[in-house]
Coordinates of N, CA and C and ligand atoms in Angstrom, one line a residue:
M29 N -18.1 -11.6 -17.3 CA -17.1 -11.3 -18.0 C -16.4 -10.0 -17.4
S30 N -15.1 -9.9 -17.3 CA -14.3 -8.7 -17.0 C -14.3 -7.7 -18.2
E31 N -14.7 -6.4 -18.0 CA -14.4 -5.5 -18.9 C -13.4 -4.6 -18.6
E32 N -12.8 -4.8 -17.5 CA -11.6 -3.9 -17.2 C -10.3 -4.1 -18.0
K33 N -9.9 -3.0 -18.5 CA -8.5 -3.2 -19.3 C -7.3 -3.0 -18.4
S34 N -6.3 -3.6 -18.8 CA -5.1 -3.4 -17.8 C -4.6 -1.9 -18.0
S35 N -3.9 -1.4 -17.0 CA -3.4 -0.2 -17.1 C -1.9 -0.2 -17.5
I36 N -1.4 0.8 -18.2 CA -0.1 0.8 -18.5 C 0.7 1.6 -17.4
P37 N 1.7 1.0 -16.6 CA 2.1 1.8 -15.6 C 3.1 3.0 -16.1
T38 N 3.0 4.1 -15.4 CA 4.0 5.1 -15.6 C 5.0 5.0 -14.5
M39 N 6.3 5.1 -14.8 CA 7.3 5.1 -13.7 C 7.4 6.3 -13.0
M40 N 7.6 6.3 -11.7 CA 7.8 7.5 -10.7 C 9.2 7.5 -10.5
S41 N 9.9 8.7 -10.9 CA 11.4 8.7 -10.7 C 11.6 10.2 -10.2
P42 N 12.1 10.1 -8.9 CA 12.6 9.1 -8.0 C 11.3 8.4 -7.5
P43 N 11.3 7.2 -6.8 CA 10.2 6.7 -6.2 C 9.7 7.5 -5.1
I44 N 8.8 7.5 -4.5 CA 8.2 8.1 -3.3 C 8.4 7.2 -2.1
L45 N 9.0 7.6 -1.0 CA 9.2 6.9 0.1 C 8.2 7.3 1.4
L46 N 7.4 6.4 2.0 CA 6.5 6.9 3.0 C 6.6 6.0 4.2
A47 N 6.4 6.3 5.2 CA 6.3 5.4 6.5 C 5.3 6.1 7.5
S48 N 4.6 5.3 8.2 CA 3.6 5.8 9.2 C 3.1 4.4 10.2
T49 N 2.4 4.7 11.0 CA 1.7 3.5 11.7 C 0.5 3.1 10.9
V50 N 0.1 2.0 11.1 CA -1.2 1.7 10.5 C -2.4 1.9 11.3
A51 N -3.3 2.8 10.8 CA -4.5 3.2 11.5 C -5.8 2.7 11.1
K52 N -6.8 2.7 12.0 CA -8.0 2.2 11.5 C -8.8 3.3 10.7
G53 N -9.4 2.8 9.5 CA -10.2 3.4 8.6 C -11.8 3.2 8.9
F54 N -12.5 3.2 7.8 CA -14.1 3.0 8.0 C -14.4 1.5 8.1
G55 N -13.4 0.7 8.0 CA -13.7 -0.7 8.0 C -14.4 -1.3 6.8
R56 N -14.2 -0.6 5.7 CA -14.8 -0.9 4.5 C -14.0 -1.9 3.7
G57 N -12.9 -1.8 3.6 CA -12.1 -2.4 2.5 C -12.2 -3.9 2.5
A58 N -12.0 -4.7 3.6 CA -12.1 -6.0 3.7 C -13.5 -6.5 3.6
K59 N -14.5 -5.7 4.4 CA -15.7 -6.2 4.5 C -16.6 -6.1 3.3
L60 N -16.5 -4.9 2.7 CA -17.3 -4.5 1.5 C -16.8 -5.0 0.3
L61 N -15.4 -4.8 0.3 CA -14.7 -4.9 -1.1 C -14.0 -6.0 -1.2
G62 N -13.7 -6.8 -0.1 CA -12.9 -8.1 -0.1 C -11.3 -7.7 -0.3
C63 N -11.1 -6.5 0.0 CA -9.5 -6.2 -0.1 C -9.2 -5.1 1.0
P64 N -8.5 -5.7 1.9 CA -8.3 -5.0 3.1 C -7.1 -3.9 2.6
T65 N -7.2 -2.8 3.3 CA -6.1 -1.7 3.1 C -5.6 -1.2 4.3
A66 N -4.3 -1.1 4.4 CA -3.6 -0.4 5.7 C -3.6 0.9 5.5
N67 N -4.4 1.7 6.4 CA -4.5 3.0 6.1 C -3.4 3.8 6.9
M68 N -2.7 4.6 6.1 CA -1.5 5.5 6.6 C -2.0 6.9 6.8
P69 N -1.9 7.4 8.2 CA -2.6 8.7 8.5 C -1.7 9.8 7.6
L70 N -2.7 10.8 7.0 CA -1.9 11.8 6.4 C -0.9 12.7 7.4
A71 N -1.4 12.9 8.6 CA -0.6 13.7 9.6 C 0.8 13.1 9.7
E72 N 0.9 11.8 9.7 CA 2.2 11.2 9.8 C 3.1 11.2 8.5
L73 N 2.4 11.4 7.6 CA 3.1 11.2 6.2 C 3.7 12.6 5.6
G74 N 3.1 13.7 6.1 CA 3.7 15.0 5.8 C 3.6 15.3 4.3
A75 N 4.3 16.1 3.9 CA 4.4 16.7 2.4 C 4.5 15.8 1.4
A76 N 5.2 14.8 1.6 CA 5.4 13.7 0.5 C 4.0 13.2 0.1
A77 N 3.1 13.0 0.9 CA 1.9 12.4 0.5 C 0.8 13.4 0.1
E78 N 0.9 14.5 0.8 CA 0.0 15.7 0.3 C 0.2 16.1 -1.2
N79 N 1.5 16.0 -1.5 CA 1.8 16.3 -3.0 C 1.6 15.2 -3.9
L80 N 1.3 14.1 -3.4 CA 1.0 13.0 -4.2 C -0.4 13.0 -4.9
E81 N -0.2 13.0 -6.1 CA -1.5 13.0 -7.0 C -2.5 11.9 -6.6
A82 N -3.7 12.1 -6.6 CA -4.7 11.1 -6.3 C -4.7 10.0 -7.4
G83 N -4.7 8.8 -7.1 CA -4.6 7.7 -8.2 C -4.4 6.4 -7.6
I84 N -4.0 5.5 -8.4 CA -3.7 4.1 -7.9 C -2.4 3.9 -8.4
Y85 N -1.5 3.2 -7.3 CA -0.1 3.2 -7.7 C 0.3 1.8 -7.3
S86 N 1.5 1.4 -7.9 CA 2.0 0.0 -7.5 C 3.5 0.3 -6.8
G87 N 3.7 -0.6 -5.9 CA 5.0 -0.5 -5.2 C 5.2 -1.6 -4.4
W88 N 6.2 -1.2 -3.4 CA 6.7 -2.3 -2.3 C 6.2 -1.8 -0.8
A89 N 6.1 -2.8 -0.1 CA 5.7 -2.4 1.5 C 6.4 -3.4 2.3
Q90 N 6.6 -2.9 3.5 CA 7.2 -3.7 4.7 C 6.5 -3.5 5.9
I91 N 6.2 -4.5 6.7 CA 5.5 -4.2 8.0 C 6.6 -4.4 9.0
L92 N 6.6 -3.3 10.0 CA 7.7 -3.6 11.2 C 7.0 -3.4 12.3
D93 N 7.6 -3.9 13.6 CA 6.9 -3.8 14.7 C 6.4 -2.4 15.2
G94 N 5.3 -2.2 15.8 CA 5.0 -0.9 16.4 C 5.8 -0.4 17.4
E95 N 5.5 0.9 17.9 CA 6.3 1.5 19.0 C 6.3 0.9 20.3
G96 N 7.3 0.9 21.0 CA 7.4 0.3 22.4 C 7.7 -1.2 22.6
E97 N 8.2 -1.5 23.7 CA 8.5 -3.0 24.0 C 7.3 -3.9 23.9
D98 N 6.1 -3.3 24.3 CA 4.9 -4.2 24.3 C 3.8 -3.9 23.2
G99 N 4.6 -3.1 22.1 CA 3.8 -2.6 21.0 C 3.3 -3.8 20.1
P100 N 2.6 -3.5 19.1 CA 2.2 -4.7 18.1 C 3.4 -5.2 17.2
K101 N 3.5 -6.6 17.1 CA 4.4 -7.1 16.5 C 4.2 -7.4 15.0
S102 N 5.2 -7.1 14.1 CA 4.9 -7.6 12.8 C 4.8 -9.0 12.3
P103 N 3.9 -9.2 11.5 CA 3.8 -10.6 11.2 C 4.9 -11.2 10.3
A104 N 5.6 -10.2 9.7 CA 6.7 -10.5 8.8 C 7.6 -9.5 8.5
P105 N 8.5 -9.0 9.4 CA 9.4 -7.9 9.4 C 10.4 -8.0 8.3
N106 N 10.9 -9.1 8.0 CA 11.9 -9.2 7.1 C 11.4 -9.3 5.5
T107 N 10.1 -9.3 5.3 CA 9.8 -9.5 4.0 C 9.2 -8.1 3.5
V108 N 9.5 -7.9 2.1 CA 9.0 -6.7 1.3 C 8.1 -7.3 0.4
F109 N 6.8 -6.8 0.5 CA 5.8 -7.4 -0.2 C 5.4 -6.4 -1.4
K110 N 4.7 -6.9 -2.5 CA 4.2 -6.1 -3.6 C 2.9 -5.5 -2.9
A111 N 2.7 -4.4 -3.3 CA 1.4 -3.6 -2.7 C 0.9 -2.9 -3.9
V112 N -0.3 -2.6 -3.8 CA -1.3 -1.6 -4.7 C -1.7 -0.7 -3.8
T113 N -1.6 0.6 -4.1 CA -2.1 1.6 -3.1 C -3.1 2.6 -3.8
S114 N -4.4 2.8 -3.1 CA -5.1 3.7 -3.5 C -4.9 5.2 -2.5
I115 N -4.7 6.3 -3.3 CA -4.4 7.7 -2.7 C -5.5 8.6 -3.4
G116 N -6.3 9.2 -2.4 CA -7.3 10.2 -2.9 C -8.6 10.4 -2.0
W117 N -9.7 10.5 -2.7 CA -10.8 10.8 -2.0 C -12.0 9.6 -2.1
N118 N -11.5 8.6 -2.7 CA -12.5 7.5 -3.0 C -13.9 8.0 -3.6
P119 N -13.8 8.5 -4.8 CA -15.1 9.1 -5.3 C -16.3 8.2 -5.1
Y120 N -16.2 6.8 -5.2 CA -17.2 6.0 -4.9 C -18.0 6.2 -3.7
F121 N -17.1 6.6 -2.8 CA -17.6 6.8 -1.5 C -17.8 8.2 -0.9
D122 N -17.2 9.0 -1.8 CA -17.2 10.5 -1.5 C -16.6 10.9 -0.3
N123 N -15.5 10.3 0.1 CA -14.8 10.8 1.3 C -14.6 12.1 1.4
K124 N -14.5 12.9 2.5 CA -14.0 14.3 2.7 C -12.6 14.5 2.9
E125 N -11.9 13.5 3.3 CA -10.5 13.6 3.5 C -9.7 12.5 2.7
K126 N -8.5 13.1 2.2 CA -7.5 12.2 1.4 C -7.2 11.0 2.3
T127 N -7.2 9.9 1.5 CA -6.5 8.6 2.4 C -5.4 8.1 1.5
V128 N -4.4 7.4 2.2 CA -3.4 6.8 1.5 C -3.5 5.4 2.0
E129 N -3.8 4.4 1.1 CA -4.3 3.0 1.7 C -3.6 1.9 0.8
P130 N -2.5 1.3 1.1 CA -2.0 0.0 0.6 C -2.7 -1.2 0.8
H131 N -3.0 -1.9 -0.3 CA -3.3 -3.4 0.0 C -2.1 -4.0 -0.3
I132 N -1.6 -4.9 0.8 CA -0.4 -5.7 0.6 C -0.9 -7.0 0.0
M133 N -0.3 -7.4 -1.1 CA -0.4 -8.6 -1.9 C 0.0 -9.9 -1.1
H134 N -0.5 -10.1 -0.2 CA -0.3 -11.4 0.8 C -1.4 -11.7 1.6
E135 N -1.8 -12.8 1.8 CA -2.8 -13.4 2.8 C -2.3 -13.3 4.4
F136 N -2.7 -12.6 5.2 CA -2.3 -12.4 6.4 C -3.3 -13.1 7.3
K137 N -2.8 -13.7 8.4 CA -4.0 -14.5 9.3 C -4.4 -13.6 10.3
E138 N -3.8 -12.5 10.7 CA -4.3 -11.4 11.6 C -4.0 -10.2 11.1
D139 N -4.7 -9.2 11.8 CA -4.5 -7.7 11.4 C -3.3 -7.1 12.0
F140 N -2.8 -6.1 11.5 CA -1.5 -5.5 12.1 C -1.7 -4.0 12.4
Y141 N -2.9 -3.6 13.0 CA -3.0 -2.2 13.2 C -2.0 -1.8 14.4
G142 N -1.6 -0.6 14.3 CA -0.5 -0.1 15.1 C 1.1 -0.4 14.7
C143 N 1.0 -1.4 13.8 CA 2.5 -1.6 13.3 C 2.9 -0.5 12.5
K144 N 4.3 -0.5 12.2 CA 4.9 0.6 11.5 C 4.8 0.1 9.9
L145 N 4.4 1.0 9.0 CA 4.5 0.5 7.7 C 5.4 1.4 6.7
K146 N 6.2 0.7 6.0 CA 7.1 1.3 5.1 C 6.6 1.1 3.7
L147 N 6.4 2.3 2.8 CA 6.0 1.9 1.5 C 6.8 2.7 0.5
L148 N 7.0 2.1 -0.5 CA 7.7 2.9 -1.7 C 6.8 2.7 -3.0
V149 N 6.6 3.8 -3.4 CA 5.6 4.0 -4.6 C 6.5 4.3 -5.8
C150 N 6.5 3.4 -6.7 CA 7.3 3.5 -8.1 C 6.8 3.5 -9.3
A151 N 5.3 3.2 -9.2 CA 4.5 3.3 -10.6 C 3.1 3.7 -10.3
R152 N 2.6 4.6 -11.4 CA 1.3 5.1 -11.3 C 0.4 4.3 -12.3
L153 N -0.6 3.7 -11.8 CA -1.4 3.0 -12.7 C -2.4 3.6 -13.3
R154 N -3.4 4.5 -12.7 CA -4.4 5.1 -13.3 C -5.0 6.2 -12.3
D155 N -6.0 6.9 -12.8 CA -6.7 7.8 -12.0 C -7.7 7.2 -11.0
E156 N -8.1 7.8 -9.7 CA -9.2 7.3 -9.2 C -10.6 7.5 -10.0
K157 N -11.4 6.7 -9.8 CA -12.8 6.7 -10.7 C -14.1 6.5 -9.8
N158 N -15.0 7.0 -10.4 CA -16.4 6.7 -9.8 C -17.0 5.5 -10.5
F159 N -17.8 4.7 -9.8 CA -18.4 3.5 -10.6 C -19.7 3.3 -10.5
D160 N -20.5 2.8 -11.5 CA -21.9 2.6 -11.4 C -22.5 1.8 -10.3
S161 N -21.5 0.8 -9.9 CA -21.8 -0.3 -8.8 C -20.6 -0.7 -8.1
M162 N -20.9 -1.2 -6.9 CA -19.7 -1.8 -6.1 C -19.1 -3.1 -6.7
D163 N -19.8 -3.8 -7.5 CA -19.1 -4.8 -8.2 C -18.1 -4.3 -9.2
A164 N -18.5 -3.2 -10.0 CA -17.7 -2.6 -11.0 C -16.3 -2.1 -10.1
L165 N -16.5 -1.6 -9.1 CA -15.4 -1.0 -8.1 C -14.3 -2.3 -7.9
I166 N -15.1 -3.4 -7.4 CA -14.4 -4.7 -6.8 C -13.6 -5.1 -8.2
E167 N -14.2 -5.1 -9.4 CA -13.5 -5.7 -10.5 C -12.4 -5.0 -10.9
A168 N -12.4 -3.5 -10.8 CA -11.3 -2.5 -11.0 C -10.1 -2.8 -10.1
I169 N -10.5 -3.0 -8.9 CA -9.4 -3.4 -7.9 C -8.7 -4.6 -8.2
Q170 N -9.5 -5.7 -8.6 CA -8.9 -7.0 -9.1 C -7.9 -6.8 -10.1
Q171 N -8.3 -5.9 -11.0 CA -7.5 -5.6 -12.2 C -6.2 -5.0 -11.7
D172 N -6.4 -4.0 -11.0 CA -5.2 -3.3 -10.4 C -4.2 -4.3 -9.8
I173 N -4.9 -5.3 -8.9 CA -3.9 -6.2 -8.3 C -3.0 -7.0 -9.5
R174 N -3.8 -7.4 -10.4 CA -3.2 -8.3 -11.6 C -2.0 -7.4 -12.2
D175 N -2.4 -6.1 -12.4 CA -1.4 -5.3 -13.1 C -0.3 -4.9 -12.4
T176 N -0.5 -4.7 -11.0 CA 0.6 -4.7 -10.1 C 1.7 -5.9 -10.0
D177 N 0.9 -7.0 -10.1 CA 1.8 -8.2 -10.0 C 2.6 -8.3 -11.2
V178 N 2.1 -7.9 -12.4 CA 2.9 -7.9 -13.7 C 3.9 -6.8 -13.6
C179 N 3.5 -5.6 -13.2 CA 4.5 -4.5 -13.2 C 5.8 -4.8 -12.5
L180 N 5.4 -5.2 -11.1 CA 6.5 -5.1 -10.2 C 7.6 -6.2 -10.6
D181 N 7.1 -7.4 -11.4 CA 8.0 -8.4 -11.9 C 9.2 -7.9 -12.9
K182 N 8.8 -6.6 -13.4 CA 9.8 -5.9 -14.4 C 11.0 -5.4 -13.8
E183 N 12.1 -5.8 -14.4 CA 13.4 -5.3 -13.8 C 13.4 -3.9 -13.3
Q184 N 12.9 -2.9 -14.0 CA 12.9 -1.5 -13.4 C 12.3 -1.2 -12.2
Y185 N 11.4 -2.2 -11.9 CA 10.4 -1.8 -10.7 C 10.9 -2.8 -9.7
K186 N 11.4 -4.1 -10.0 CA 11.7 -5.1 -9.1 C 12.8 -4.6 -8.3
V187 N 13.9 -3.8 -8.8 CA 15.0 -3.4 -8.0 C 14.6 -2.7 -6.6
F188 N 13.6 -2.1 -6.7 CA 13.1 -1.3 -5.4 C 12.7 -2.1 -4.3
Q189 N 12.5 -3.4 -4.6 CA 12.2 -4.6 -3.5 C 13.5 -4.4 -2.5
N190 N 14.7 -4.1 -3.0 CA 15.9 -4.1 -2.2 C 16.3 -2.7 -1.7
H191 N 15.4 -1.8 -2.0 CA 15.7 -0.2 -1.7 C 16.3 -0.1 -0.2
E192 N 17.1 0.8 0.1 CA 17.5 1.0 1.4 C 16.4 1.5 2.5
H193 N 15.4 2.0 1.9 CA 14.2 2.2 2.6 C 13.8 1.2 3.5
F194 N 13.9 -0.1 3.1 CA 13.6 -1.3 3.8 C 14.7 -1.8 4.7
R195 N 15.7 -1.3 4.5 CA 16.9 -1.9 5.4 C 17.2 -1.1 6.5
M196 N 16.9 0.3 6.6 CA 17.4 1.1 7.8 C 16.8 0.6 9.1
N197 N 15.5 0.4 9.3 CA 15.1 0.1 10.7 C 15.8 -1.1 11.3
L198 N 15.7 -2.2 10.3 CA 16.2 -3.4 10.7 C 17.7 -3.3 11.2
E199 N 18.6 -2.5 10.4 CA 19.9 -2.4 10.9 C 19.9 -1.7 12.3
V200 N 19.1 -0.7 12.5 CA 19.2 0.1 13.9 C 18.8 -0.9 14.8
K201 N 17.8 -1.9 14.6 CA 17.4 -2.8 15.5 C 18.7 -3.8 16.0
E202 N 19.4 -4.2 14.9 CA 20.6 -5.0 15.1 C 21.6 -4.3 15.9
G203 N 21.9 -2.8 15.8 CA 22.8 -2.0 16.6 C 22.2 -2.1 18.0
E204 N 21.0 -2.0 18.2 CA 20.4 -1.8 19.5 C 20.8 -3.1 20.2
R205 N 20.5 -4.2 19.6 CA 20.8 -5.4 20.2 C 22.2 -5.7 20.6
E206 N 23.0 -5.0 20.1 CA 24.5 -5.2 20.3 C 24.8 -4.4 21.7
D207 N 23.9 -3.4 21.8 CA 24.2 -2.6 23.2 C 23.7 -3.3 24.3
D208 N 22.8 -4.3 24.0 CA 21.9 -4.7 25.4 C 23.0 -5.4 26.4
Ligands
ADP19 P1 -9.7 -0.1 7.8 O1 -10.8 0.7 7.1 O2 -9.8 -0.1 9.3 O3 -8.3 0.1 7.2 P2 -9.8 -2.5 6.2 O4 -11.1 -3.5 6.0 O5 -9.3 -2.0 5.1 O6 -10.3 -1.7 7.4 O7 -8.7 -3.5 6.9 C1 -7.5 -3.1 7.0 C2 -6.7 -3.7 8.1 O8 -6.6 -5.2 7.9 C3 -5.3 -3.3 8.0 O9 -5.3 -2.3 8.8 C4 -4.5 -4.4 8.5 O10 -4.2 -4.5 9.8 C5 -5.3 -5.7 8.2 N1 -4.8 -6.6 7.0 C6 -4.8 -7.9 6.8 N2 -4.3 -8.2 5.6 C7 -4.0 -7.2 4.9 C8 -3.6 -6.8 3.5 N3 -3.1 -7.9 2.7 N4 -3.3 -5.6 3.2 C9 -3.5 -4.5 4.2 N5 -4.0 -4.7 5.1 C10 -4.3 -6.1 5.7
RBF20 N1 -12.1 4.0 -4.5 C1 -12.8 4.6 -5.6 O1 -13.8 5.4 -5.1 N2 -12.4 4.6 -6.9 C2 -11.3 3.9 -7.2 O2 -11.2 4.0 -8.4 C3 -10.7 3.2 -6.2 N3 -9.7 2.3 -6.8 C4 -9.1 1.5 -5.7 C5 -8.0 0.6 -6.1 C6 -7.4 -0.2 -5.3 C7 -6.2 -1.0 -5.7 C8 -7.7 0.0 -4.0 C9 -7.1 -0.9 -3.0 C10 -8.8 0.7 -3.5 C11 -9.3 1.7 -4.5 N4 -10.4 2.4 -4.1 C12 -11.1 3.1 -5.0 C13 -10.5 2.7 -2.6 C14 -11.5 1.9 -1.8 O3 -12.9 2.7 -2.0 C15 -11.1 2.1 -0.4 O4 -10.0 1.2 -0.3 C16 -12.4 1.6 0.5 O5 -13.2 2.5 0.6 C17 -11.8 1.3 2.0 O6 -11.1 2.3 2.4
MG21 MG1 -8.4 0.2 4.9

């Protein structure tokens, strides 16, 4: 039986807009926790991420092609997915560096390391916590996924799926094609 309670989201106003390439982490998300997270390097995120308080957040994410003609290709460049993001030091694993890691709420057939990721964070769910067991952490993550699913269906958060953050790159690409 789950003992996790659902969190009541707090709106972030204005939302936080982040973009970076998808980097390798410790390889724990999918293997240990059954929840892959696309790690966004702090060095690329700059002040916006450094100022973000540690915690678990709901928002929207889009995967775009990586740099260069032969760079990694996005599995779904035109889709803006629901995402639940962990920001902080992962107290259960006692990390020494802050990480920003969205889990995108979709099953992908392949990984997308090296792709560009755009993230919009619009609601805060809870603080990062330590847990007595890995199962308790896994259960909390599953609850965060359910809470995010409900949260982002609400009109005040749903509107951000169409935010201009997710349109800019695609429009630039159209422009580039016309010049070919
Ligand atoms: P790492 O520690 O390298 O981040 P993870 O186990 O967290 O390893 O796996 C993350 C990688 O899995 C991501 O970088 C991405 O390429 C891929 N991936 C596949 N499905 C998803 C998903 N639904 N959300 C986030 N990343 C995913
Ligand atoms: N790690 C923690 O130590 N405490 C947490 O409360 C916590 N909550 C998380 C919630 C979500 C939705 C996700 C995706 C991850 C969370 N993590 C948490 C981070 C987890 O430890 C991390 O993703 C893995 O270590 C892989 O990098
Ligand atoms: Mg990860």
